[in-house]
Amino acid sequence: MIDLLLEIKQDNLLMQIEPEYIFLGPKTKKKPPSPVKRVRRAFNTALKEAGIEDFHFHDLRHTSASHLIMRGASMKAVQEHLNHSSPTMTNRYAHLSDKFQREQVELLNGLCGEEKSRKK
């Protein structure tokens, strides 16, 4: 039992909960922050330390969709990954970088060059 209580106390320290409490609830009037709050707090702290402004936790969904599409994931796979009900919503999330768009144009340019050389 002591080992279990020590483990709980260690978990509380890792979650930045008041270390003197092992059992949290109505009597102590202290509740641990939810996992979502802990992640958001860490995210916001990291943004502040990095000097990044005007970036929000939800923006990570857009970033994820964009990078998945640019790395070759299918729109359907990204739609399911983000739990979107329609491809239209996924299209709103996937923003292609300028570099990626230039690379796509170069693919077409290469195709046109191959066509010209075949006709000769």
Backbone as a printed PyTorch tensor [residue, N CA C, xyz], in Angstrom:
tensor([[[  0.8260,  -1.1940,   0.0000],
         [  0.0000,   0.0000,   0.0000],
         [  0.8720,   1.2610,   0.0000]],

        [[  1.9410,   1.2340,   0.7800],
         [  2.8330,   2.3910,   0.8510],
         [  3.4390,   2.6700,  -0.5210]],

        [[  3.8430,   1.6150,  -1.2110],
         [  4.4230,   1.7960,  -2.5510],
         [  3.4190,   2.4460,  -3.4940]],

        [[  2.1570,   2.0260,  -3.4130],
         [  1.1150,   2.6020,  -4.2610],
         [  0.9300,   4.0840,  -3.9440]],

        [[  0.9020,   4.4390,  -2.6550],
         [  0.7460,   5.8450,  -2.2690],
         [  1.9440,   6.6740,  -2.7280]],

        [[  3.1300,   6.1090,  -2.6360],
         [  4.3160,   6.8230,  -3.1220],
         [  4.2360,   7.0320,  -4.6310]],

        [[  3.7200,   6.0300,  -5.3420],
         [  3.5630,   6.1530,  -6.7880],
         [  2.5530,   7.2490,  -7.1280]],

        [[  1.4470,   7.2980,  -6.3860],
         [  0.4390,   8.3460,  -6.6070],
         [  1.0450,   9.7140,  -6.3300]],

        [[  1.7900,   9.8100,  -5.2470],
         [  2.4240,  11.0870,  -4.9010],
         [  3.4050,  11.5120,  -6.0020]],

        [[  4.1700,  10.5640,  -6.5330],
         [  5.1080,  10.8670,  -7.6200],
         [  4.3520,  11.3350,  -8.8610]],

        [[  3.2450,  10.6640,  -9.1960],
         [  2.4180,  11.0810, -10.3370],
         [  1.8980,  12.4950, -10.1280]],

        [[  1.4970,  12.8020,  -8.9010],
         [  1.0050,  14.1500,  -8.6020],
         [  2.0980,  15.1860,  -8.8280]],

        [[  3.3170,  14.8500,  -8.4500],
         [  4.4320,  15.7770,  -8.6700],
         [  4.6560,  15.9890, -10.1610]],

        [[  4.5860,  14.9100, -10.9280],
         [  4.7720,  15.0250, -12.3720],
         [  3.6800,  15.8600, -13.0100]],

        [[  2.4610,  15.7880, -12.4480],
         [  1.3390,  16.5510, -13.0000],
         [  1.2470,  17.9410, -12.3690]],

        [[  2.2340,  18.2950, -11.5590],
         [  2.2980,  19.6000, -10.9090],
         [  1.0880,  19.8520, -10.0120]],

        [[  0.7040,  18.8210,  -9.2600],
         [ -0.3820,  18.9300,  -8.2920],
         [  0.2600,  19.1700,  -6.9360]],

        [[ -0.4510,  19.8750,  -6.0600],
         [  0.0650,  20.1230,  -4.7170],
         [  0.6290,  18.8230,  -4.1410]],

        [[  1.9270,  18.7570,  -3.8490],
         [  2.5330,  17.4960,  -3.4440],
         [  2.0770,  16.9680,  -2.0890]],

        [[  1.5090,  17.8050,  -1.2180],
         [  1.1240,  17.3050,   0.0980],
         [ -0.1570,  16.4820,   0.0500]],

        [[ -0.8720,  16.5040,  -1.0690],
         [ -2.1140,  15.7460,  -1.1790],
         [ -1.8920,  14.4740,  -1.9760]],

        [[ -2.4670,  13.4030,  -1.4900],
         [ -2.4500,  12.1550,  -2.2420],
         [ -3.8150,  11.9240,  -2.8510]],

        [[ -4.8540,  12.0910,  -2.0620],
         [ -6.2150,  11.9310,  -2.5470],
         [ -6.8120,  13.3120,  -2.7360]],

        [[ -7.1970,  13.6050,  -3.9420],
         [ -7.7390,  14.9170,  -4.2530],
         [ -9.2400,  14.8020,  -4.4550]],

        [[ -9.9600,  15.7800,  -3.9930],
         [-11.4070,  15.7360,  -4.1610],
         [-12.0860,  16.8170,  -3.3660]],

        [[-13.3780,  16.6170,  -3.0450],
         [-14.1740,  17.6650,  -2.4090],
         [-13.6440,  18.1030,  -1.0450]],

        [[-13.0540,  17.1800,  -0.2780],
         [-12.5890,  17.5650,   1.0600],
         [-11.3580,  18.4650,   0.9910]],

        [[-10.4700,  18.1950,   0.0670],
         [ -9.2620,  19.0150,  -0.0370],
         [ -9.5130,  20.2750,  -0.8480]],

        [[-10.6080,  20.2930,  -1.5890],
         [-10.9710,  21.4130,  -2.4630],
         [ -9.8980,  21.6650,  -3.5250]],

        [[ -9.0880,  20.6790,  -3.7460],
         [ -8.0540,  20.7770,  -4.7790],
         [ -8.3140,  19.6730,  -5.7890]],

        [[ -8.3490,  20.0390,  -7.0340],
         [ -8.5230,  19.0470,  -8.0920],
         [ -7.3600,  19.1910,  -9.0600]],

        [[ -6.8960,  18.0710,  -9.5590],
         [ -5.8050,  18.1810, -10.5320],
         [ -6.3180,  18.8110, -11.8150]],

        [[ -5.4650,  19.5390, -12.5020],
         [ -5.9030,  20.0740, -13.7930],
         [ -6.1620,  18.9110, -14.7470]],

        [[ -7.1330,  19.0810, -15.6110],
         [ -7.4470,  18.0210, -16.5720],
         [ -6.2510,  17.8330, -17.5010]],

        [[ -6.1330,  16.6470, -18.1010],
         [ -5.0240,  16.4360, -19.0360],
         [ -5.0150,  17.4720, -20.1630]],

        [[ -6.1890,  17.8530, -20.6360],
         [ -6.2620,  18.8580, -21.7070],
         [ -5.7000,  20.1850, -21.2190]],

        [[ -6.0600,  20.5800, -19.9950],
         [ -5.5400,  21.8410, -19.4450],
         [ -4.0300,  21.7900, -19.2910]],

        [[ -3.5140,  20.6390, -18.8510],
         [ -2.0600,  20.5170, -18.6800],
         [ -1.3460,  20.6590, -20.0180]],

        [[ -1.8880,  20.0260, -21.0490],
         [ -1.2630,  20.1060, -22.3740],
         [ -1.3450,  21.5270, -22.9060]],

        [[ -2.5160,  22.1540, -22.7760],
         [ -2.6650,  23.5340, -23.2530],
         [ -1.7250,  24.4790, -22.5100]],

        [[ -1.6090,  24.2860, -21.2090],
         [ -0.7210,  25.1440, -20.4140],
         [  0.7240,  24.9830, -20.8830]],

        [[  1.1480,  23.7440, -21.0880],
         [  2.5160,  23.4960, -21.5680],
         [  2.7130,  24.0850, -22.9630]],

        [[  1.7090,  23.9400, -23.8140],
         [  1.7610,  24.4790, -25.1770],
         [  1.9050,  25.9980, -25.1410]],

        [[  1.0750,  26.6570, -24.3390],
         [  1.1280,  28.1210, -24.2470],
         [  2.4460,  28.6010, -23.6570]],

        [[  2.9680,  27.8680, -22.6920],
         [  4.2700,  28.2160, -22.1190],
         [  5.3650,  28.0980, -23.1810]],

        [[  5.3230,  27.0300, -23.9660],
         [  6.3230,  26.8380, -25.0290],
         [  6.2420,  27.9530, -26.0670]],

        [[  5.0220,  28.3510, -26.4310],
         [  4.8610,  29.4550, -27.3890],
         [  5.4780,  30.7370, -26.8450]],

        [[  5.1720,  31.0070, -25.5900],
         [  5.6790,  32.2350, -24.9700],
         [  7.2070,  32.2190, -24.9300]],

        [[  7.7860,  31.0910, -24.5120],
         [  9.2440,  30.9830, -24.4240],
         [  9.9060,  31.0860, -25.8030]],

        [[  9.2030,  30.6290, -26.8370],
         [  9.7460,  30.6850, -28.2020],
         [  9.4760,  32.0270, -28.8700]],

        [[  8.6880,  32.8760, -28.2120],
         [  8.3680,  34.1780, -28.7880],
         [  7.3820,  34.0990, -29.9440]],

        [[  6.5810,  33.0510, -29.9740],
         [  5.5990,  32.8740, -31.0510],
         [  4.2780,  33.4960, -30.6240]],

        [[  3.7670,  34.3760, -31.4710],
         [  2.4890,  35.0290, -31.1780],
         [  1.4490,  34.6140, -32.2050]],

        [[  0.2100,  34.7790, -31.8630],
         [ -0.9240,  34.5260, -32.7620],
         [ -0.9110,  33.1040, -33.3260]],

        [[ -0.6390,  32.1390, -32.4560],
         [ -0.7320,  30.7290, -32.8270],
         [ -1.4940,  30.0480, -31.7140]],

        [[ -2.4770,  29.2600, -32.0740],
         [ -3.3670,  28.6630, -31.0860],
         [ -3.3090,  27.1440, -31.1730]],

        [[ -3.6900,  26.5080, -30.1010],
         [ -3.6460,  25.0530, -30.0250],
         [ -4.3760,  24.4160, -31.2060]],

        [[ -5.5280,  24.9590, -31.5600],
         [ -6.3340,  24.4080, -32.6570],
         [ -5.5980,  24.5110, -34.0000]],

        [[ -4.6850,  25.4580, -34.1200],
         [ -3.9210,  25.6040, -35.3630],
         [ -3.1060,  24.3470, -35.6790]],

        [[ -2.8340,  23.5400, -34.6590],
         [ -2.0890,  22.3030, -34.8910],
         [ -2.8610,  21.3460, -35.7960]],

        [[ -4.1870,  21.4210, -35.7720],
         [ -4.9920,  20.5750, -36.6720],
         [ -4.7450,  20.9830, -38.1240]],

        [[ -4.6760,  22.2900, -38.3680],
         [ -4.3900,  22.7820, -39.7220],
         [ -2.9790,  22.3510, -40.1420]],

        [[ -2.0290,  22.5190, -39.2400],
         [ -0.6410,  22.1530, -39.5230],
         [ -0.5310,  20.6630, -39.8340]],

        [[ -1.1940,  19.8610, -39.0240],
         [ -1.1750,  18.4120, -39.2270],
         [ -1.7520,  18.0430, -40.5880]],

        [[ -2.9120,  18.5900, -40.9190],
         [ -3.5520,  18.2960, -42.2130],
         [ -2.6400,  18.7010, -43.3650]],

        [[ -2.0700,  19.8830, -43.2740],
         [ -1.2070,  20.3810, -44.3490],
         [ -0.0020,  19.4760, -44.5660]],

        [[  0.6850,  19.1330, -43.4850],
         [  1.8890,  18.3060, -43.6160],
         [  1.5590,  16.8960, -44.0960]],

        [[  0.4450,  16.3440, -43.6350],
         [  0.0650,  15.0110, -44.1060],
         [ -0.1900,  15.0120, -45.6080]],

        [[ -0.9340,  16.0070, -46.0900],
         [ -1.2280,  16.0990, -47.5240],
         [  0.0670,  16.2950, -48.3170]],

        [[  0.9300,  17.1900, -47.8490],
         [  2.1780,  17.4630, -48.5770],
         [  3.1460,  16.2760, -48.5460]],

        [[  2.9670,  15.3630, -47.5780],
         [  3.8190,  14.1730, -47.5030],
         [  3.1990,  12.9850, -48.2360]],

        [[  2.0410,  13.2220, -48.8830],
         [  1.4730,  12.1770, -49.7240],
         [  0.2860,  11.4290, -49.1570]],

        [[ -0.1890,  11.7990, -47.9780],
         [ -1.3680,  11.1270, -47.4180],
         [ -2.5880,  11.4510, -48.2780]],

        [[ -3.4840,  10.5110, -48.3800],
         [ -4.6980,  10.7510, -49.1630],
         [ -5.6360,  11.6760, -48.3920]],

        [[ -6.4610,  12.3890, -49.1330],
         [ -7.4300,  13.2810, -48.5060],
         [ -8.3520,  12.4830, -47.5830]],

        [[ -8.7180,  11.2730, -47.9960],
         [ -9.5970,  10.4200, -47.1860],
         [ -8.9200,  10.0600, -45.8650]],

        [[ -7.6340,   9.7240, -45.9150],
         [ -6.9010,   9.3770, -44.6930],
         [ -6.8340,  10.5710, -43.7500]],

        [[ -6.5780,  11.7550, -44.2920],
         [ -6.5080,  12.9630, -43.4610],
         [ -7.8890,  13.2800, -42.8950]],

        [[ -8.9100,  13.1150, -43.7090],
         [-10.2860,  13.3450, -43.2480],
         [-10.5890,  12.4570, -42.0400]],

        [[-10.2230,  11.1910, -42.1210],
         [-10.4680,  10.2730, -41.0070],
         [ -9.5890,  10.6090, -39.8100]],

        [[ -8.3450,  10.9860, -40.0640],
         [ -7.4150,  11.3560, -38.9870],
         [ -7.9650,  12.5280, -38.1720]],

        [[ -8.5490,  13.5020, -38.8610],
         [ -9.0870,  14.6840, -38.1860],
         [-10.5430,  14.5000, -37.7640]],

        [[-11.1010,  13.3470, -38.0990],
         [-12.4870,  13.0430, -37.7550],
         [-13.4650,  14.0360, -38.3790]],

        [[-13.2000,  14.4080, -39.6200],
         [-14.0990,  15.3110, -40.3410],
         [-15.2060,  14.5020, -40.9970]],

        [[-16.3840,  15.1020, -41.0740],
         [-17.5170,  14.4000, -41.6840],
         [-17.4920,  14.4920, -43.2060]],

        [[-16.7420,  15.4560, -43.7450],
         [-16.7250,  15.6020, -45.2020],
         [-15.3370,  16.0330, -45.6880]],

        [[-15.0170,  15.7000, -46.9440],
         [-13.7430,  16.1480, -47.5210],
         [-13.6780,  17.6660, -47.6380]],

        [[-14.8340,  18.3090, -47.7560],
         [-14.8710,  19.7740, -47.8530],
         [-14.2320,  20.4080, -46.6240]],

        [[-14.5580,  19.8840, -45.4500],
         [-13.9730,  20.4190, -44.2160],
         [-12.4680,  20.1710, -44.2000]],

        [[-12.0460,  19.0130, -44.6350],
         [-10.6140,  18.7010, -44.6640],
         [ -9.8840,  19.6480, -45.6100]],

        [[-10.5050,  19.9810, -46.7370],
         [ -9.9090,  20.9460, -47.6710],
         [ -9.6650,  22.2880, -47.0110]],

        [[-10.5390,  22.6780, -46.1160],
         [-10.3580,  23.9550, -45.4020],
         [ -9.1460,  23.9080, -44.4840]],

        [[ -8.7930,  22.7250, -44.0250],
         [ -7.6880,  22.5760, -43.0810],
         [ -6.3390,  22.4260, -43.7750]],

        [[ -6.3320,  21.8870, -44.9740],
         [ -5.0710,  21.6000, -45.6670],
         [ -4.6120,  22.8170, -46.4610]],

        [[ -3.5510,  23.4430, -45.9910],
         [ -2.9710,  24.6090, -46.6610],
         [ -1.6230,  24.1800, -47.2280]],

        [[ -1.4620,  24.3190, -48.5180],
         [ -0.2240,  23.8860, -49.1540],
         [  0.7990,  25.0170, -49.1360]],

        [[  2.0210,  24.6860, -48.7790],
         [  3.0710,  25.7050, -48.7160],
         [  3.4330,  26.1750, -50.1200]],

        [[  3.9960,  27.3770, -50.1990],
         [  4.4470,  27.9180, -51.4890],
         [  5.4840,  26.9910, -52.1220]],

        [[  6.4070,  26.4940, -51.2970],
         [  7.4520,  25.5990, -51.8000],
         [  6.8190,  24.3430, -52.4050]],

        [[  5.8460,  23.7660, -51.7120],
         [  5.1800,  22.5630, -52.2080],
         [  4.4810,  22.8430, -53.5310]],

        [[  3.8150,  23.9830, -53.6230],
         [  3.1070,  24.3280, -54.8570],
         [  4.0890,  24.5180, -56.0200]],

        [[  5.2430,  25.1500, -55.7460],
         [  6.2660,  25.3110, -56.7930],
         [  6.7740,  23.9470, -57.2600]],

        [[  6.9770,  23.0380, -56.3060],
         [  7.4460,  21.6950, -56.6620],
         [  6.4310,  20.9730, -57.5500]],

        [[  5.1540,  21.1960, -57.2910],
         [  4.1180,  20.5640, -58.1110],
         [  4.1430,  21.1200, -59.5330]],

        [[  4.3660,  22.4260, -59.6590],
         [  4.4640,  23.0410, -60.9850],
         [  5.6780,  22.4780, -61.7190]],

        [[  6.7810,  22.2820, -60.9930],
         [  7.9860,  21.7110, -61.6100],
         [  7.7160,  20.3090, -62.1470]],

        [[  6.8630,  19.5540, -61.4710],
         [  6.4970,  18.2290, -61.9810],
         [  5.8420,  18.3520, -63.3490]],

        [[  4.9670,  19.3440, -63.4890],
         [  4.3150,  19.5760, -64.7850],
         [  5.3180,  20.0530, -65.8200]],

        [[  6.2240,  20.9460, -65.4100],
         [  7.2450,  21.4350, -66.3400],
         [  8.0910,  20.2750, -66.8510]],

        [[  8.4360,  19.3620, -65.9710],
         [  9.2050,  18.1930, -66.3770],
         [  8.4410,  17.3460, -67.3710]],

        [[  7.1520,  17.2210, -67.1570],
         [  6.3070,  16.4510, -68.0690],
         [  6.2760,  17.0990, -69.4400]],

        [[  6.1400,  18.4130, -69.4770],
         [  6.1230,  19.1450, -70.7540],
         [  7.4580,  18.9940, -71.4720]],

        [[  8.5530,  19.0350, -70.7430],
         [  9.8760,  18.8670, -71.3350],
         [ 10.0370,  17.4860, -71.9320]],

        [[  9.5170,  16.4720, -71.2630],
         [  9.5870,  15.1090, -71.7770],
         [  8.7690,  14.9710, -73.0560]],

        [[  7.6100,  15.6120, -73.0890],
         [  6.7520,  15.5520, -74.2770],
         [  7.4760,  16.1430, -75.4810]],

        [[  8.1410,  17.2920, -75.2880],
         [  8.8430,  17.9560, -76.3900],
         [  9.9660,  17.0770, -76.9190]],

        [[ 10.7170,  16.4430, -76.0010],
         [ 11.8550,  15.6410, -76.4460],
         [ 11.3970,  14.3700, -77.1570]],

        [[ 10.2310,  13.8460, -76.8300],
         [  9.7210,  12.6490, -77.4990],
         [  9.2820,  12.9510, -78.9240]],

        [[  8.7790,  14.1740, -79.1730],
         [  8.2700,  14.5360, -80.4970],
         [  9.3970,  14.7230, -81.5050]],

        [[ 10.6100,  14.9890, -81.0550],
         [ 11.7340,  15.2520, -81.9740],
         [ 12.2100,  14.0240, -82.6640]]])
